[in-house]
PDB file of C-alpha atoms and ligand atoms in Angstrom:
ATOM      1  CA  MET A   1      -0.066   0.046  -0.206  1.00  0.00           C
ATOM      2  CA  ASP A   2       1.605   3.240  -0.979  1.00  0.00           C
ATOM      3  CA  GLY A   3      -1.042   5.906  -0.768  1.00  0.00           C
ATOM      4  CA  ARG A   4      -1.496   6.157  -4.610  1.00  0.00           C
ATOM      5  CA  LEU A   5      -4.851   7.380  -5.758  1.00  0.00           C
ATOM      6  CA  GLU A   6      -6.295   4.954  -8.085  1.00  0.00           C
ATOM      7  CA  ALA A   7      -9.366   5.749 -10.374  1.00  0.00           C
ATOM      8  CA  ALA A   8     -11.869   2.900 -11.062  1.00  0.00           C
ATOM      9  CA  ALA A   9     -15.324   3.080 -12.317  1.00  0.00           C
ATOM     10  CA  ALA A  10     -17.015   5.621  -9.974  1.00  0.00           C
ATOM     11  CA  ALA A  11     -19.883   6.653 -12.302  1.00  0.00           C
ATOM     12  CA  PRO A  12     -21.492   5.346 -15.547  1.00  0.00           C
ATOM     13  CA  PRO A  13     -19.984   7.224 -18.416  1.00  0.00           C
ATOM     14  CA  GLY A  14     -22.351   9.947 -19.822  1.00  0.00           C
ATOM     15  CA  GLY A  15     -25.279   8.863 -17.592  1.00  0.00           C
ATOM     16  CA  THR A  16     -26.666  10.470 -14.474  1.00  0.00           C
ATOM     17  CA  ASP A  17     -25.299   8.961 -11.251  1.00  0.00           C
ATOM     18  CA  PRO A  18     -27.944   7.797  -8.846  1.00  0.00           C
ATOM     19  CA  THR A  19     -25.447   7.810  -6.064  1.00  0.00           C
ATOM     20  CA  ALA A  20     -23.940  11.247  -6.704  1.00  0.00           C
ATOM     21  CA  ALA A  21     -26.153  13.172  -4.185  1.00  0.00           C
ATOM     22  CA  GLY A  22     -24.954  10.837  -1.421  1.00  0.00           C
ATOM     23  CA  HIS A  23     -21.175  11.512  -1.979  1.00  0.00           C
ATOM     24  CA  ALA A  24     -20.946  14.968  -3.884  1.00  0.00           C
ATOM     25  CA  VAL A  25     -21.632  16.937  -0.579  1.00  0.00           C
ATOM     26  CA  TYR A  26     -18.264  16.057   0.850  1.00  0.00           C
ATOM     27  CA  THR A  27     -16.394  19.025  -0.595  1.00  0.00           C
ATOM     28  CA  PRO A  28     -13.042  20.010   0.876  1.00  0.00           C
ATOM     29  CA  GLY A  29     -14.942  22.855   2.731  1.00  0.00           C
ATOM     30  CA  PHE A  30     -17.457  20.610   4.221  1.00  0.00           C
ATOM     31  CA  LEU A  31     -14.768  17.979   5.139  1.00  0.00           C
ATOM     32  CA  ARG A  32     -13.047  20.512   7.277  1.00  0.00           C
ATOM     33  CA  LEU A  33     -16.297  21.026   9.237  1.00  0.00           C
ATOM     34  CA  TYR A  34     -17.248  17.441   9.141  1.00  0.00           C
ATOM     35  CA  ASP A  35     -15.808  16.029  12.505  1.00  0.00           C
ATOM     36  CA  SER A  36     -16.957  18.967  14.610  1.00  0.00           C
ATOM     37  CA  LEU A  37     -20.446  19.242  12.875  1.00  0.00           C
ATOM     38  CA  VAL A  38     -21.288  15.598  12.077  1.00  0.00           C
ATOM     39  CA  LEU A  39     -19.381  13.616  14.600  1.00  0.00           C
ATOM     40  CA  GLY A  40     -19.247  16.321  17.324  1.00  0.00           C
ATOM     41  CA  VAL A  41     -23.131  17.589  17.113  1.00  0.00           C
ATOM     42  CA  PHE A  42     -25.295  15.590  14.760  1.00  0.00           C
ATOM     43  CA  GLY A  43     -24.034  12.077  15.746  1.00  0.00           C
ATOM     44  CA  PRO A  44     -24.337  12.499  19.667  1.00  0.00           C
ATOM     45  CA  LEU A  45     -27.055  15.027  19.798  1.00  0.00           C
ATOM     46  CA  VAL A  46     -29.266  14.663  16.720  1.00  0.00           C
ATOM     47  CA  TRP A  47     -29.051  10.794  16.063  1.00  0.00           C
ATOM     48  CA  ARG A  48     -28.382  10.240  19.610  1.00  0.00           C
ATOM     49  CA  CYS A  49     -25.371   7.804  19.085  1.00  0.00           C
ATOM     50  CA  PRO A  50     -22.228   8.882  21.199  1.00  0.00           C
ATOM     51  CA  THR A  51     -19.284   9.069  18.771  1.00  0.00           C
ATOM     52  CA  ARG A  52     -17.044   7.363  21.279  1.00  0.00           C
ATOM     53  CA  LEU A  53     -19.220   4.322  21.032  1.00  0.00           C
ATOM     54  CA  VAL A  54     -18.318   3.955  17.221  1.00  0.00           C
ATOM     55  CA  VAL A  55     -14.607   4.620  18.015  1.00  0.00           C
ATOM     56  CA  ALA A  56     -14.835   1.504  20.488  1.00  0.00           C
ATOM     57  CA  HIS A  57     -16.673  -0.416  17.732  1.00  0.00           C
ATOM     58  CA  TYR A  58     -13.679   0.448  15.439  1.00  0.00           C
ATOM     59  CA  ALA A  59     -11.232  -0.745  18.162  1.00  0.00           C
ATOM     60  CA  ARG A  60     -13.101  -4.013  18.666  1.00  0.00           C
ATOM     61  CA  HIS A  61     -13.493  -4.973  14.909  1.00  0.00           C
ATOM     62  CA  ALA A  62     -10.893  -3.295  12.785  1.00  0.00           C
ATOM     63  CA  GLY A  63      -8.453  -5.940  11.647  1.00  0.00           C
ATOM     64  CA  ARG A  64      -4.961  -6.213   9.979  1.00  0.00           C
ATOM     65  CA  ARG A  65      -6.245  -6.174   6.441  1.00  0.00           C
ATOM     66  CA  HIS A  66      -8.924  -3.462   6.644  1.00  0.00           C
ATOM     67  CA  LEU A  67     -11.183  -1.949   4.067  1.00  0.00           C
ATOM     68  CA  ASP A  68     -12.765   1.282   4.910  1.00  0.00           C
ATOM     69  CA  VAL A  69     -15.846   2.129   2.682  1.00  0.00           C
ATOM     70  CA  GLY A  70     -16.816   5.752   2.749  1.00  0.00           C
ATOM     71  CA  PRO A  71     -13.970   6.741   5.050  1.00  0.00           C
ATOM     72  CA  GLY A  72     -15.006  10.476   5.230  1.00  0.00           C
ATOM     73  CA  THR A  73     -12.367  12.416   7.011  1.00  0.00           C
ATOM     74  CA  GLY A  74     -10.588   9.201   8.325  1.00  0.00           C
ATOM     75  CA  TYR A  75     -11.697  10.221  11.829  1.00  0.00           C
ATOM     76  CA  PHE A  76     -12.404   6.749  13.085  1.00  0.00           C
ATOM     77  CA  LEU A  77      -9.348   5.099  11.639  1.00  0.00           C
ATOM     78  CA  ALA A  78      -7.269   7.829  12.932  1.00  0.00           C
ATOM     79  CA  ARG A  79      -8.319   6.914  16.435  1.00  0.00           C
ATOM     80  CA  THR A  80      -7.937   3.071  15.981  1.00  0.00           C
ATOM     81  CA  ARG A  81      -4.854   1.224  16.952  1.00  0.00           C
ATOM     82  CA  LEU A  82      -4.561  -1.300  14.131  1.00  0.00           C
ATOM     83  CA  PRO A  83      -2.581  -4.575  14.540  1.00  0.00           C
ATOM     84  CA  PRO A  84       1.113  -4.378  13.525  1.00  0.00           C
ATOM     85  CA  GLY A  85       1.733  -4.747   9.676  1.00  0.00           C
ATOM     86  CA  ALA A  86      -1.798  -3.439   9.190  1.00  0.00           C
ATOM     87  CA  ARG A  87      -2.747  -2.702   5.499  1.00  0.00           C
ATOM     88  CA  VAL A  88      -5.649  -0.293   4.708  1.00  0.00           C
ATOM     89  CA  VAL A  89      -7.569   0.289   1.664  1.00  0.00           C
ATOM     90  CA  LEU A  90      -9.962   3.361   1.507  1.00  0.00           C
ATOM     91  CA  LEU A  91     -12.617   3.313  -0.964  1.00  0.00           C
ATOM     92  CA  ASP A  92     -14.910   6.222  -2.043  1.00  0.00           C
ATOM     93  CA  PRO A  93     -16.279   7.588  -5.254  1.00  0.00           C
ATOM     94  CA  ASN A  94     -15.360  11.099  -4.164  1.00  0.00           C
ATOM     95  CA  PRO A  95     -11.680  12.125  -4.784  1.00  0.00           C
ATOM     96  CA  HIS A  96     -11.854  14.916  -2.065  1.00  0.00           C
ATOM     97  CA  VAL A  97     -12.815  12.307   0.571  1.00  0.00           C
ATOM     98  CA  LEU A  98      -9.801   9.950  -0.599  1.00  0.00           C
ATOM     99  CA  ALA A  99      -7.262  12.699  -0.539  1.00  0.00           C
ATOM    100  CA  HIS A 100      -8.347  14.080   2.907  1.00  0.00           C
ATOM    101  CA  ALA A 101      -8.488  10.807   4.409  1.00  0.00           C
ATOM    102  CA  ALA A 102      -5.381   9.404   2.954  1.00  0.00           C
ATOM    103  CA  ALA A 103      -3.420  12.537   3.964  1.00  0.00           C
ATOM    104  CA  ARG A 104      -4.744  12.294   7.687  1.00  0.00           C
ATOM    105  CA  LEU A 105      -3.839   8.423   7.799  1.00  0.00           C
ATOM    106  CA  ALA A 106      -0.708   8.812   6.016  1.00  0.00           C
ATOM    107  CA  ARG A 107       1.079   6.886   8.901  1.00  0.00           C
ATOM    108  CA  LEU A 108      -0.839   3.940   7.785  1.00  0.00           C
ATOM    109  CA  ARG A 109       0.059   4.244   3.944  1.00  0.00           C
ATOM    110  CA  PRO A 110      -3.320   3.655   2.901  1.00  0.00           C
ATOM    111  CA  ALA A 111      -4.260   2.599  -0.618  1.00  0.00           C
ATOM    112  CA  ALA A 112      -6.915   4.768  -1.963  1.00  0.00           C
ATOM    113  CA  LEU A 113      -9.610   3.525  -4.371  1.00  0.00           C
ATOM    114  CA  ARG A 114     -12.096   5.779  -6.225  1.00  0.00           C
ATOM    115  CA  ALA A 115     -15.008   3.498  -6.536  1.00  0.00           C
ATOM    116  CA  ASP A 116     -18.653   3.316  -5.849  1.00  0.00           C
ATOM    117  CA  VAL A 117     -19.662   0.374  -3.636  1.00  0.00           C
ATOM    118  CA  LEU A 118     -22.916   0.016  -5.452  1.00  0.00           C
ATOM    119  CA  ARG A 119     -20.994  -0.989  -8.520  1.00  0.00           C
ATOM    120  CA  PRO A 120     -18.828  -3.911  -9.343  1.00  0.00           C
ATOM    121  CA  LEU A 121     -15.750  -3.399  -7.090  1.00  0.00           C
ATOM    122  CA  PRO A 122     -12.216  -3.395  -8.643  1.00  0.00           C
ATOM    123  CA  LEU A 123     -10.870  -5.300  -5.610  1.00  0.00           C
ATOM    124  CA  ALA A 124      -9.749  -8.612  -4.968  1.00  0.00           C
ATOM    125  CA  GLY A 125      -8.151 -10.552  -2.119  1.00  0.00           C
ATOM    126  CA  ARG A 126      -9.109 -11.131   1.354  1.00  0.00           C
ATOM    127  CA  PHE A 127      -9.871  -8.542   4.255  1.00  0.00           C
ATOM    128  CA  ASP A 128     -10.244  -9.162   7.914  1.00  0.00           C
ATOM    129  CA  SER A 129     -12.536  -6.269   8.292  1.00  0.00           C
ATOM    130  CA  VAL A 130     -14.753  -3.967   6.181  1.00  0.00           C
ATOM    131  CA  ALA A 131     -15.973  -0.752   7.745  1.00  0.00           C
ATOM    132  CA  LEU A 132     -19.418   0.691   6.408  1.00  0.00           C
ATOM    133  CA  THR A 133     -19.795   3.422   8.947  1.00  0.00           C
ATOM    134  CA  TYR A 134     -22.603   6.057   8.145  1.00  0.00           C
ATOM    135  CA  VAL A 135     -22.580   5.102   4.651  1.00  0.00           C
ATOM    136  CA  LEU A 136     -25.649   2.943   4.182  1.00  0.00           C
ATOM    137  CA  HIS A 137     -27.923   5.787   4.824  1.00  0.00           C
ATOM    138  CA  CYS A 138     -26.218   7.812   2.058  1.00  0.00           C
ATOM    139  CA  LEU A 139     -26.766   5.051  -0.566  1.00  0.00           C
ATOM    140  CA  PRO A 140     -30.015   5.007  -2.543  1.00  0.00           C
ATOM    141  CA  GLY A 141     -32.959   3.088  -0.790  1.00  0.00           C
ATOM    142  CA  PRO A 142     -34.760   0.944  -0.262  1.00  0.00           C
ATOM    143  CA  MET A 143     -32.708  -1.265   1.807  1.00  0.00           C
ATOM    144  CA  ALA A 144     -32.962  -4.235  -0.506  1.00  0.00           C
ATOM    145  CA  ARG A 145     -31.217  -2.013  -3.344  1.00  0.00           C
ATOM    146  CA  ARG A 146     -27.936  -2.124  -1.438  1.00  0.00           C
ATOM    147  CA  ALA A 147     -28.081  -5.986  -1.236  1.00  0.00           C
ATOM    148  CA  PRO A 148     -25.473  -6.346  -4.259  1.00  0.00           C
ATOM    149  CA  ALA A 149     -22.919  -4.269  -2.368  1.00  0.00           C
ATOM    150  CA  ILE A 150     -23.259  -6.065   0.834  1.00  0.00           C
ATOM    151  CA  ARG A 151     -22.855  -9.344  -1.076  1.00  0.00           C
ATOM    152  CA  ALA A 152     -19.731  -7.948  -2.767  1.00  0.00           C
ATOM    153  CA  LEU A 153     -18.177  -6.773   0.453  1.00  0.00           C
ATOM    154  CA  ALA A 154     -18.934 -10.239   1.999  1.00  0.00           C
ATOM    155  CA  ALA A 155     -17.127 -11.873  -0.841  1.00  0.00           C
ATOM    156  CA  LEU A 156     -14.088  -9.773   0.013  1.00  0.00           C
ATOM    157  CA  LEU A 157     -13.776 -11.106   3.623  1.00  0.00           C
ATOM    158  CA  ALA A 158     -11.747 -13.787   4.886  1.00  0.00           C
ATOM    159  CA  PRO A 159     -13.999 -16.627   6.484  1.00  0.00           C
ATOM    160  CA  ASP A 160     -13.309 -15.230   9.881  1.00  0.00           C
ATOM    161  CA  GLY A 161     -13.651 -11.559   8.810  1.00  0.00           C
ATOM    162  CA  VAL A 162     -16.163  -9.030   9.947  1.00  0.00           C
ATOM    163  CA  LEU A 163     -18.269  -6.177   8.312  1.00  0.00           C
ATOM    164  CA  PHE A 164     -19.088  -3.558  10.652  1.00  0.00           C
ATOM    165  CA  GLY A 165     -20.503  -0.056  10.841  1.00  0.00           C
ATOM    166  CA  ALA A 166     -23.336   2.032  11.585  1.00  0.00           C
ATOM    167  CA  THR A 167     -26.303   3.721   9.867  1.00  0.00           C
ATOM    168  CA  VAL A 168     -28.925   6.338  10.695  1.00  0.00           C
ATOM    169  CA  LEU A 169     -32.399   4.799  10.556  1.00  0.00           C
ATOM    170  CA  GLY A 170     -35.355   6.457   8.988  1.00  0.00           C
ATOM    171  CA  THR A 171     -38.170   5.163  11.610  1.00  0.00           C
ATOM    172  CA  PRO A 172     -39.751   8.431  12.731  1.00  0.00           C
ATOM    173  CA  ALA A 173     -40.379   7.038  16.141  1.00  0.00           C
ATOM    174  CA  ARG A 174     -36.714   6.683  16.900  1.00  0.00           C
ATOM    175  CA  HIS A 175     -36.143  10.303  16.086  1.00  0.00           C
ATOM    176  CA  THR A 176     -36.504  13.516  18.076  1.00  0.00           C
ATOM    177  CA  TRP A 177     -38.321  16.542  16.460  1.00  0.00           C
ATOM    178  CA  LEU A 178     -34.861  17.814  15.641  1.00  0.00           C
ATOM    179  CA  GLY A 179     -33.833  14.295  14.075  1.00  0.00           C
ATOM    180  CA  ARG A 180     -37.060  14.266  11.967  1.00  0.00           C
ATOM    181  CA  ALA A 181     -36.343  17.826  10.683  1.00  0.00           C
ATOM    182  CA  LEU A 182     -32.830  16.906   9.569  1.00  0.00           C
ATOM    183  CA  LEU A 183     -33.887  13.595   8.135  1.00  0.00           C
ATOM    184  CA  ALA A 184     -36.550  15.332   6.002  1.00  0.00           C
ATOM    185  CA  ASP A 185     -34.068  17.917   4.919  1.00  0.00           C
ATOM    186  CA  THR A 186     -31.199  15.504   4.100  1.00  0.00           C
ATOM    187  CA  ASN A 187     -33.634  13.081   2.296  1.00  0.00           C
ATOM    188  CA  ARG A 188     -35.056  15.951   0.252  1.00  0.00           C
ATOM    189  CA  ARG A 189     -31.639  16.929  -0.805  1.00  0.00           C
ATOM    190  CA  GLY A 190     -30.639  13.439  -1.665  1.00  0.00           C
ATOM    191  CA  ILE A 191     -27.659  13.407   0.726  1.00  0.00           C
ATOM    192  CA  PHE A 192     -29.566  10.585   2.862  1.00  0.00           C
ATOM    193  CA  ASP A 193     -32.067   8.122   1.188  1.00  0.00           C
ATOM    194  CA  ASN A 194     -33.095   6.326   4.500  1.00  0.00           C
ATOM    195  CA  ARG A 195     -36.744   7.209   4.797  1.00  0.00           C
ATOM    196  CA  SER A 196     -37.570   3.540   4.842  1.00  0.00           C
ATOM    197  CA  ASP A 197     -34.645   2.253   6.606  1.00  0.00           C
ATOM    198  CA  THR A 198     -35.688   0.050   9.681  1.00  0.00           C
ATOM    199  CA  ALA A 199     -33.503  -1.977  11.953  1.00  0.00           C
ATOM    200  CA  GLU A 200     -35.546  -5.271  10.702  1.00  0.00           C
ATOM    201  CA  GLY A 201     -34.733  -4.090   7.078  1.00  0.00           C
ATOM    202  CA  LEU A 202     -31.172  -3.886   8.000  1.00  0.00           C
ATOM    203  CA  ARG A 203     -31.135  -7.029   9.834  1.00  0.00           C
ATOM    204  CA  ALA A 204     -32.675  -8.802   6.782  1.00  0.00           C
ATOM    205  CA  LEU A 205     -30.023  -7.235   4.373  1.00  0.00           C
ATOM    206  CA  LEU A 206     -27.159  -8.380   6.406  1.00  0.00           C
ATOM    207  CA  ALA A 207     -28.570 -11.843   7.055  1.00  0.00           C
ATOM    208  CA  GLU A 208     -28.699 -12.513   3.487  1.00  0.00           C
ATOM    209  CA  SER A 209     -24.776 -12.404   3.179  1.00  0.00           C
ATOM    210  CA  PHE A 210     -23.866 -13.063   6.936  1.00  0.00           C
ATOM    211  CA  ALA A 211     -24.743 -16.103   9.107  1.00  0.00           C
ATOM    212  CA  ALA A 212     -24.026 -14.151  12.361  1.00  0.00           C
ATOM    213  CA  LEU A 213     -25.081 -10.784  13.037  1.00  0.00           C
ATOM    214  CA  ASP A 214     -24.858  -8.267  16.186  1.00  0.00           C
ATOM    215  CA  LEU A 215     -26.943  -5.381  15.741  1.00  0.00           C
ATOM    216  CA  ARG A 216     -28.135  -2.873  18.466  1.00  0.00           C
ATOM    217  CA  VAL A 217     -29.939   0.302  18.055  1.00  0.00           C
ATOM    218  CA  VAL A 218     -28.682   3.448  19.932  1.00  0.00           C
ATOM    219  CA  GLY A 219     -30.632   6.396  19.504  1.00  0.00           C
ATOM    220  CA  ALA A 220     -31.733   6.339  15.881  1.00  0.00           C
ATOM    221  CA  VAL A 221     -28.625   4.618  14.797  1.00  0.00           C
ATOM    222  CA  ALA A 222     -28.190   0.926  14.157  1.00  0.00           C
ATOM    223  CA  VAL A 223     -24.625  -0.455  14.986  1.00  0.00           C
ATOM    224  CA  PHE A 224     -23.729  -3.644  13.541  1.00  0.00           C
ATOM    225  CA  ALA A 225     -21.166  -6.240  13.126  1.00  0.00           C
ATOM    226  CA  ALA A 226     -21.720  -9.065  10.639  1.00  0.00           C
ATOM    227  CA  THR A 227     -19.694 -12.243  10.668  1.00  0.00           C
ATOM    228  CA  ALA A 228     -19.591 -15.619   8.934  1.00  0.00           C
ATOM    229  CA  PRO A 229     -19.889 -14.349   5.337  1.00  0.00           C
ATOM    230  CA  ARG A 230     -21.851 -16.615   3.169  1.00  0.00           C
ATOM    231  CA  ARG A 231     -20.459 -17.737  -0.107  1.00  0.00           C
ATOM    232  CA  PHE A 232     -22.346 -17.535  -3.274  1.00  0.00           C
ATOM    233  CA  PRO A 233     -21.700 -19.047  -6.711  1.00  0.00           C
ATOM    234  CA  PRO A 234     -19.639 -16.457  -8.897  1.00  0.00           C
TER     235      PRO A 234
HETATM  236  C1  LIG B   1     -21.671  10.163   6.305  1.00  0.00           C
HETATM  237  S1  LIG B   1     -20.019  10.030   5.611  1.00  0.00           S
HETATM  238  C2  LIG B   1     -19.311   8.841   6.700  1.00  0.00           C
HETATM  239  C3  LIG B   1     -17.691   8.908   6.808  1.00  0.00           C
HETATM  240  C4  LIG B   1     -17.169   8.196   7.828  1.00  0.00           C
HETATM  241  N1  LIG B   1     -17.360   6.822   7.534  1.00  0.00           N
HETATM  242  C5  LIG B   1     -17.523   8.523   9.226  1.00  0.00           C
HETATM  243  O1  LIG B   1     -18.417   7.691   9.677  1.00  0.00           O
HETATM  244  O2  LIG B   1     -17.252   9.518   9.632  1.00  0.00           O
HETATM  245  C6  LIG B   1     -20.454   8.977   4.013  1.00  0.00           C
HETATM  246  C7  LIG B   1     -19.238   8.535   3.375  1.00  0.00           C
HETATM  247  O3  LIG B   1     -19.745   7.569   2.366  1.00  0.00           O
HETATM  248  C8  LIG B   1     -19.239   7.820   1.085  1.00  0.00           C
HETATM  249  N2  LIG B   1     -20.067   7.540   0.147  1.00  0.00           N
HETATM  250  C9  LIG B   1     -21.352   7.796  -0.396  1.00  0.00           C
HETATM  251  N3  LIG B   1     -21.874   7.295  -1.356  1.00  0.00           N
HETATM  252  C10 LIG B   1     -21.032   6.104  -1.553  1.00  0.00           C
HETATM  253  C11 LIG B   1     -20.880   5.124  -2.328  1.00  0.00           C
HETATM  254  N4  LIG B   1     -22.025   4.942  -3.330  1.00  0.00           N
HETATM  255  N5  LIG B   1     -19.888   4.141  -2.458  1.00  0.00           N
HETATM  256  C12 LIG B   1     -18.886   4.579  -1.406  1.00  0.00           C
HETATM  257  N6  LIG B   1     -18.824   5.448  -0.826  1.00  0.00           N
HETATM  258  C13 LIG B   1     -19.905   6.322  -0.762  1.00  0.00           C
HETATM  259  C14 LIG B   1     -19.112   9.435   1.117  1.00  0.00           C
HETATM  260  O4  LIG B   1     -18.382   9.954  -0.002  1.00  0.00           O
HETATM  261  C15 LIG B   1     -18.613   9.636   2.585  1.00  0.00           C
HETATM  262  O5  LIG B   1     -17.193   9.313   2.607  1.00  0.00           O
END
């Protein structure tokens, strides 16, 4: 892993990109604000999931060969002590995200791969862990539409590997009035597409590709770790 930025198919040529709204918002300016605003305010106070809990989730699950899908600013990996000799791949369709996270995590010499998790992944090999933290709610819904991505990530894991992360649910009853207002705004702007996301839907999505699942809901956030990836014929 040498920190180079690789470009892969991130968007269909000439067509409209159905996932663009979910990642285009991460401009260099917004990335500078992201940790304080999203992880400092929205996560703990609006979605009501303490960011330290997600830090602990990384500490528990991130392995030696780690793939981070949608790394954002790299906040969580920057706070994770990875096993010696760790190899990290960052995957995101947004080049600003890759540049920002790769610079912050330079000590890990991550490989950066520009790709959309909803499209065929230009990746092979075996990972011990894949993180999908605060990404699912940015992908076009409903939940079932994300199944090919989950299947593809499961196929990249070692037999004892783990897919872990967190996602904001759309269930109104789990939200405060402030959460519902922000949910409506982010869904209207296409930054989130999680109006129909439920814990049960997420459980079904992950169970299709994994035989074991730990899922708990904290505030309006589902925090999950899926193990025992199922193998599908190619
Ligand atoms: C809300 S941020 C989460 C960042 C980081 N994981 C965290 O928890 O702080 C969503 C991330 O997912 C990425 N993303 C959005 N759509 C994506 C897609 N289709 N494929 C891969 N990554 C995507 C965004 O560019 C961004 O890095």
